[in-house]
CSV table of C-alpha atoms in Angstrom, one decimal:
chain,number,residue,atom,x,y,z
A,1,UNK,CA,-19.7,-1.3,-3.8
A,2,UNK,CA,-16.5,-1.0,-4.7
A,3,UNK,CA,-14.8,-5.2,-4.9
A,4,UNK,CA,-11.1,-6.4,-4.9
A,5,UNK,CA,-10.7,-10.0,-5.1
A,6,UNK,CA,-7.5,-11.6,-5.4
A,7,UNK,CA,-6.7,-15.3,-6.2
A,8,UNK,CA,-4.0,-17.8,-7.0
A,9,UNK,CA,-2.0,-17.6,-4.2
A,10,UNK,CA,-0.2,-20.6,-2.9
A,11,UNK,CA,3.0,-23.1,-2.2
A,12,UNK,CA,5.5,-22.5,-4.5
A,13,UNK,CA,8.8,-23.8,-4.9
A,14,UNK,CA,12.3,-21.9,-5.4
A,15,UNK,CA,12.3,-21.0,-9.0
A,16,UNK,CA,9.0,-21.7,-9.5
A,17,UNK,CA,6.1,-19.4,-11.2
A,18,UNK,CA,2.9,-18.3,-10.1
A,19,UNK,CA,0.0,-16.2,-11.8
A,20,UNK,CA,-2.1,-13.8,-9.0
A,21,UNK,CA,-5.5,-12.4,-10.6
A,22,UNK,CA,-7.6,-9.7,-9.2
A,23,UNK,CA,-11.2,-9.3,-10.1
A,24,UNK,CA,-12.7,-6.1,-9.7
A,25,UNK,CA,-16.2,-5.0,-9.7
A,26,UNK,CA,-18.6,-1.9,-8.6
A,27,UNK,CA,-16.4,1.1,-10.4
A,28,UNK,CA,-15.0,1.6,-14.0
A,29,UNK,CA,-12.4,-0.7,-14.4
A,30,UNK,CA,-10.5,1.4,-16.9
A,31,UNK,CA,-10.6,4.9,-15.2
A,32,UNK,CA,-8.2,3.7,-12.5
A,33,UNK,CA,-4.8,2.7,-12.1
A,34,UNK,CA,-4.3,-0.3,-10.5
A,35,UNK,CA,-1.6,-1.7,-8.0
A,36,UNK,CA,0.2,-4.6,-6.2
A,37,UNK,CA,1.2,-4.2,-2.5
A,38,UNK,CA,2.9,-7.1,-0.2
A,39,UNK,CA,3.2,-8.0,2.8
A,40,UNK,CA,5.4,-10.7,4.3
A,41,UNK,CA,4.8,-12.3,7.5
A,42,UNK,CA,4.8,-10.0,10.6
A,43,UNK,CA,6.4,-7.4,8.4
A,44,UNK,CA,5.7,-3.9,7.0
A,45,UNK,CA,3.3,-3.1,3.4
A,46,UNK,CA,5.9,-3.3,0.1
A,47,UNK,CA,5.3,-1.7,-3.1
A,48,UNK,CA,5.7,-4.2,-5.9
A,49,UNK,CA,4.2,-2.5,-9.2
A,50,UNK,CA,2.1,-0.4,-10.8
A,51,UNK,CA,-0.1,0.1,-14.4
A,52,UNK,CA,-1.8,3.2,-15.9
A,53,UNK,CA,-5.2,3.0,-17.3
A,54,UNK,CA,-4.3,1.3,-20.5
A,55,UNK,CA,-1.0,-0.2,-19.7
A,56,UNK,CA,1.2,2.9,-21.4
A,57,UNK,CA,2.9,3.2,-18.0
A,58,UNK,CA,4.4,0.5,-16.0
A,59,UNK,CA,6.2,0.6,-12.6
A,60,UNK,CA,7.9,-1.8,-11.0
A,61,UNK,CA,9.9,-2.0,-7.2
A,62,UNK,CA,13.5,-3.3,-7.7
A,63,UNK,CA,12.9,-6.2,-5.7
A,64,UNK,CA,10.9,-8.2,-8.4
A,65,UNK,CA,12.5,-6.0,-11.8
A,66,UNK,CA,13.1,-8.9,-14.5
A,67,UNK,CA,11.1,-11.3,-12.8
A,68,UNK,CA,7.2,-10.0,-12.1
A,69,UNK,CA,4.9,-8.7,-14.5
A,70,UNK,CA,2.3,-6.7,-14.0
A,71,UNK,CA,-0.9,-6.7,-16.4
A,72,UNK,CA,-4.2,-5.8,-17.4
A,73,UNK,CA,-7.6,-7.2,-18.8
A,74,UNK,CA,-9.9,-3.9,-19.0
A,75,UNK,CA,-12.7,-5.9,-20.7
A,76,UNK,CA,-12.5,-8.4,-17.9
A,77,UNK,CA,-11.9,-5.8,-15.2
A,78,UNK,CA,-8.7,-7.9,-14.1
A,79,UNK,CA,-5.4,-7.4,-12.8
A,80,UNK,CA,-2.7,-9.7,-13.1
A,81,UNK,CA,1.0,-10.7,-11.5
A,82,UNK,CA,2.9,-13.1,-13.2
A,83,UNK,CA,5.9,-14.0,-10.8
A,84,UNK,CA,8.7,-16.0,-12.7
A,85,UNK,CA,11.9,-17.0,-10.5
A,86,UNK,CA,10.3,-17.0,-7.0
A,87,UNK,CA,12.2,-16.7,-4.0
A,88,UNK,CA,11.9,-17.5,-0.3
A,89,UNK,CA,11.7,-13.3,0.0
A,90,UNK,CA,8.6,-13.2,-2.1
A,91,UNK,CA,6.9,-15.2,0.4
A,92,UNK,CA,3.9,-12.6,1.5
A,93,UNK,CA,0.4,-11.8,1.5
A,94,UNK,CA,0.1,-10.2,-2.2
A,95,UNK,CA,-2.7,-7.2,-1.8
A,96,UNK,CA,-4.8,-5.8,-5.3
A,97,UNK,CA,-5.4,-2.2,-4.7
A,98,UNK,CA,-6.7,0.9,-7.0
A,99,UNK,CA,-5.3,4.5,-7.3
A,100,UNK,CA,-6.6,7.4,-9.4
A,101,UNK,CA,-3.5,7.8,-10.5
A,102,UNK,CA,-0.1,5.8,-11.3
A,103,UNK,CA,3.4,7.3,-9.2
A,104,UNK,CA,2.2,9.6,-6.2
A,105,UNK,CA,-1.2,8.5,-5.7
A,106,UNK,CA,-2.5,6.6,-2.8
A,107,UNK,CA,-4.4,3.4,-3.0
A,108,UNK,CA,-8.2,4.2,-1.9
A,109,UNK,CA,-9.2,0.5,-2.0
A,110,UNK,CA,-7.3,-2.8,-0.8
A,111,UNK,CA,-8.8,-6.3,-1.6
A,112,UNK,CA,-8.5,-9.3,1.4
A,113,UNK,CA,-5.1,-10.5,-0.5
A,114,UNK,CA,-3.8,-13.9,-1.3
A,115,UNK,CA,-1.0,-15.5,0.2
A,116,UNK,CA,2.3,-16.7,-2.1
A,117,UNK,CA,4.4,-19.1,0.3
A,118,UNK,CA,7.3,-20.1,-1.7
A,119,UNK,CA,9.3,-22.7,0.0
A,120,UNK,CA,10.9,-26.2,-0.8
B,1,UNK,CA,15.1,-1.1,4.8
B,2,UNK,CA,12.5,1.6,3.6
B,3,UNK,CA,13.7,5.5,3.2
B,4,UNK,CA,10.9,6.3,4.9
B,5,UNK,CA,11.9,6.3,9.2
B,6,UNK,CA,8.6,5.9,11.5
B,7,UNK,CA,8.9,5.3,15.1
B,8,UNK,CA,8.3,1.2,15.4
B,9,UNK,CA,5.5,2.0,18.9
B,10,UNK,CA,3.5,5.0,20.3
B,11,UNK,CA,1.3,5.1,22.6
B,12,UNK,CA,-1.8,7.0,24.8
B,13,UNK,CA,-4.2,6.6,27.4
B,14,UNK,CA,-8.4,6.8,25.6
B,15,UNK,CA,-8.9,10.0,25.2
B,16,UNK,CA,-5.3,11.5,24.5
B,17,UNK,CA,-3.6,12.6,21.6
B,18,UNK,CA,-1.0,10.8,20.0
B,19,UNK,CA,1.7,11.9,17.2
B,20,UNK,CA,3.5,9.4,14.9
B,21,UNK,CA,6.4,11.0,12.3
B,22,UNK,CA,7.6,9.9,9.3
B,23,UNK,CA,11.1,11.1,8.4
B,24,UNK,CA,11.9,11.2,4.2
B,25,UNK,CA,14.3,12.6,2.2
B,26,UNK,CA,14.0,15.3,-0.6
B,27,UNK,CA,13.4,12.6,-2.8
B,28,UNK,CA,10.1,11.9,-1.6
B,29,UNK,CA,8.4,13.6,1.0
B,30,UNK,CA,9.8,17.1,0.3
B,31,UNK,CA,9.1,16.4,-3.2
B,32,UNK,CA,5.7,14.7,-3.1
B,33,UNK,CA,2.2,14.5,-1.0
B,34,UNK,CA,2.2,11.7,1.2
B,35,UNK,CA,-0.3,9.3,2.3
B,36,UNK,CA,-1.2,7.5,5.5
B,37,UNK,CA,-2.4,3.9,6.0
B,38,UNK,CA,-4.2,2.3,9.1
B,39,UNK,CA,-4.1,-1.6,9.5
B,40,UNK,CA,-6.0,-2.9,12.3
B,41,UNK,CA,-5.6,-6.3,13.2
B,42,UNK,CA,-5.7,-9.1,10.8
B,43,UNK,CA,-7.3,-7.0,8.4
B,44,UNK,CA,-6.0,-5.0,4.9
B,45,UNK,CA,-4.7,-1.5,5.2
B,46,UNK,CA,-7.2,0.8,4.8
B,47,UNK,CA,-6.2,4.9,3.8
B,48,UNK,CA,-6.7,7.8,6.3
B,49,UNK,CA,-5.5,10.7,4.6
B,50,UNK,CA,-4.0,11.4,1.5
B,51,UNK,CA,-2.6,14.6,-0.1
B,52,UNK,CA,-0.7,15.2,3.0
B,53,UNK,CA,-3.4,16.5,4.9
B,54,UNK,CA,-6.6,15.2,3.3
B,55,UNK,CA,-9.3,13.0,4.3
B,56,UNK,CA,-10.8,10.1,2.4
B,57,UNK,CA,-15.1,10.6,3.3
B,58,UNK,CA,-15.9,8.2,6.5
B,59,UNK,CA,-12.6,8.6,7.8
B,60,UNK,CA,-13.1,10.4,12.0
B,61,UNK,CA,-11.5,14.0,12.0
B,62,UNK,CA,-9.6,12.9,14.8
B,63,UNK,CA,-7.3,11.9,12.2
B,64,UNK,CA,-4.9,14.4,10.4
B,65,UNK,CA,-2.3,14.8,8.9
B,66,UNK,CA,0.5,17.5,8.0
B,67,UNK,CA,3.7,17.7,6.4
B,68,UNK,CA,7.2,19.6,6.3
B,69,UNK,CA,10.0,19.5,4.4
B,70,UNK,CA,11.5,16.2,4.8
B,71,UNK,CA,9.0,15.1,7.5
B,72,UNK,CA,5.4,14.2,8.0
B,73,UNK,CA,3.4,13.7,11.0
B,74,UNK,CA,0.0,11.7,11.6
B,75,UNK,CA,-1.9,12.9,14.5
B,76,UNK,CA,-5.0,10.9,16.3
B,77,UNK,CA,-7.0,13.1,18.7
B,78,UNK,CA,-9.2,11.7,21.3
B,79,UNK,CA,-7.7,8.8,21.3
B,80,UNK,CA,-10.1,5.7,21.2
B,81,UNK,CA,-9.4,2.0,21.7
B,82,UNK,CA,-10.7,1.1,18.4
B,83,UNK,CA,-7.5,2.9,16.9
B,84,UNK,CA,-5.1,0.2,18.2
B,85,UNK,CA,-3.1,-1.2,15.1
B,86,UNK,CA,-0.2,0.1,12.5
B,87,UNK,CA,0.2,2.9,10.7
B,88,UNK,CA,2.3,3.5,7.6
B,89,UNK,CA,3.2,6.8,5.6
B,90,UNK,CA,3.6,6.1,2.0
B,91,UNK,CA,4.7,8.3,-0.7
B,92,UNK,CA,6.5,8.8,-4.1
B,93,UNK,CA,9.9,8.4,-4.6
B,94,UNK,CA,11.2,10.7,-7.9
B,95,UNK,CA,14.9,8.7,-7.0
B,96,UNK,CA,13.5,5.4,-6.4
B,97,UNK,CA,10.8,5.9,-9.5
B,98,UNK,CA,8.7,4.0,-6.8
B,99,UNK,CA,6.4,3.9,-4.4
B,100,UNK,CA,7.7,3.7,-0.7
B,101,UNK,CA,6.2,2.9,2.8
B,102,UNK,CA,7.3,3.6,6.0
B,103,UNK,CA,8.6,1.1,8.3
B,104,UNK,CA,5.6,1.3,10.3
B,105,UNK,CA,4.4,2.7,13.6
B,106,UNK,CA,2.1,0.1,16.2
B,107,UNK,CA,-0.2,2.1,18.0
B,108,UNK,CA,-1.7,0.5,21.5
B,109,UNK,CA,-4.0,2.2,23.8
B,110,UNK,CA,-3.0,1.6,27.3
């Protein structure tokens, strides 16, 4: 069974940093691209980034260019989002998802998410 | 403000058919497949149909979808209350060098 498990959500201040892991399990880590989707409170899904298979390719919405990070572990099967400069926008539930593919290929698994609140 | 338009409500009586369209540009949809996502209530998105017109297995064929040109449409047949929640179209943007969602569509079943 394909598992998504994100972590390391929580309250953080303006201008502070924050680390998001996603532990995956039940598929071959490496064969997939993986992804970060948000959602903020009562509002719509965002793209946030994206990383090919072995990390050649990285995408990243303009919204956190220069200030997230998007990484991978394949022999941990682990995603990761390091979020430097956080602002009150970023507050959302952050969701770990896969795709077969990195640009135009939808996400065919979501994990529960984990919820940044970034707030003084 | 995404590039991709959706109508914010529709809505149908059980058993009825109901349409939701997702306006793009040629920068995406025209360009690209697009994807649809179903969040139900308090829960993560989950995807209905990808490729445009595909279906993930387990996903109803009450659900479809089809595109043209700039726009894209999802379609749910027999409406059933179970299917009360949002729906987003999703798709690559070769301008944006992202990907985009749709602003969202909440479907309730009167």
């Amino acid at each position: 069974e394909v598992q998504l498990v994100e972590s390391g959500g929580g309250l953080v201040k303006p201008g502070g940093s924050l680390r998001l892991s996603c532990a995956a399990s039940g598929f071959p880590f490496s064969g997939y691209c993986m992804n970060w989707v948000r959602q903020a409170p009562g509002k719509g899904l965002e793209w946030v980034s994206s990383i090919s298979f072995t990390s050649k390719y990285i995408y990243n919405s303009d919204s956190v260019k220069g200030r997230f990070t998007i990484s991978r572990d394949n022999a941990k099967n682990s995603l990761y989002l390091q979020m430097n400069g956080l602002r009150a926008e970023d507050t959302a539930l952050y969701y770990c998802t896969r795709s077969s593919g990195i640009g135009n290929y939808s996400s065919d698994y979501w994990g529960q998410g984990t919820l940044v609140t970034v707030s003084s | 403000q995404s590039v991709l338009t959706q109508p914010p409500s529709a809505s149908g009586t059980p058993g009825q058919r109901v349409t939701i369209s997702c306006s793009g540009s040629s920068s995406n949809i025209e360009s690209n497949t697009v994807s649809w996502y179903q969040q139900l209530p308090k829960t993560a998105p989950k995807l209905l149909i990808y490729s445009s017109d595909e279906r993930p297995s387990g996903v109803p064929d009450r659900f479809s979808g089809s595109k043209s040109g700039t726009s894209a449409s999802l379609a749910i047949s027999g409406l059933q209350s179970e299917d009360e929640g949002d729906y987003y179209c999703a798709v690559w943007d070769d301008s944006l060098k992202g990907y985009v969602f749709g602003t969202g569509t909440t479907v309730t079943v009167l």
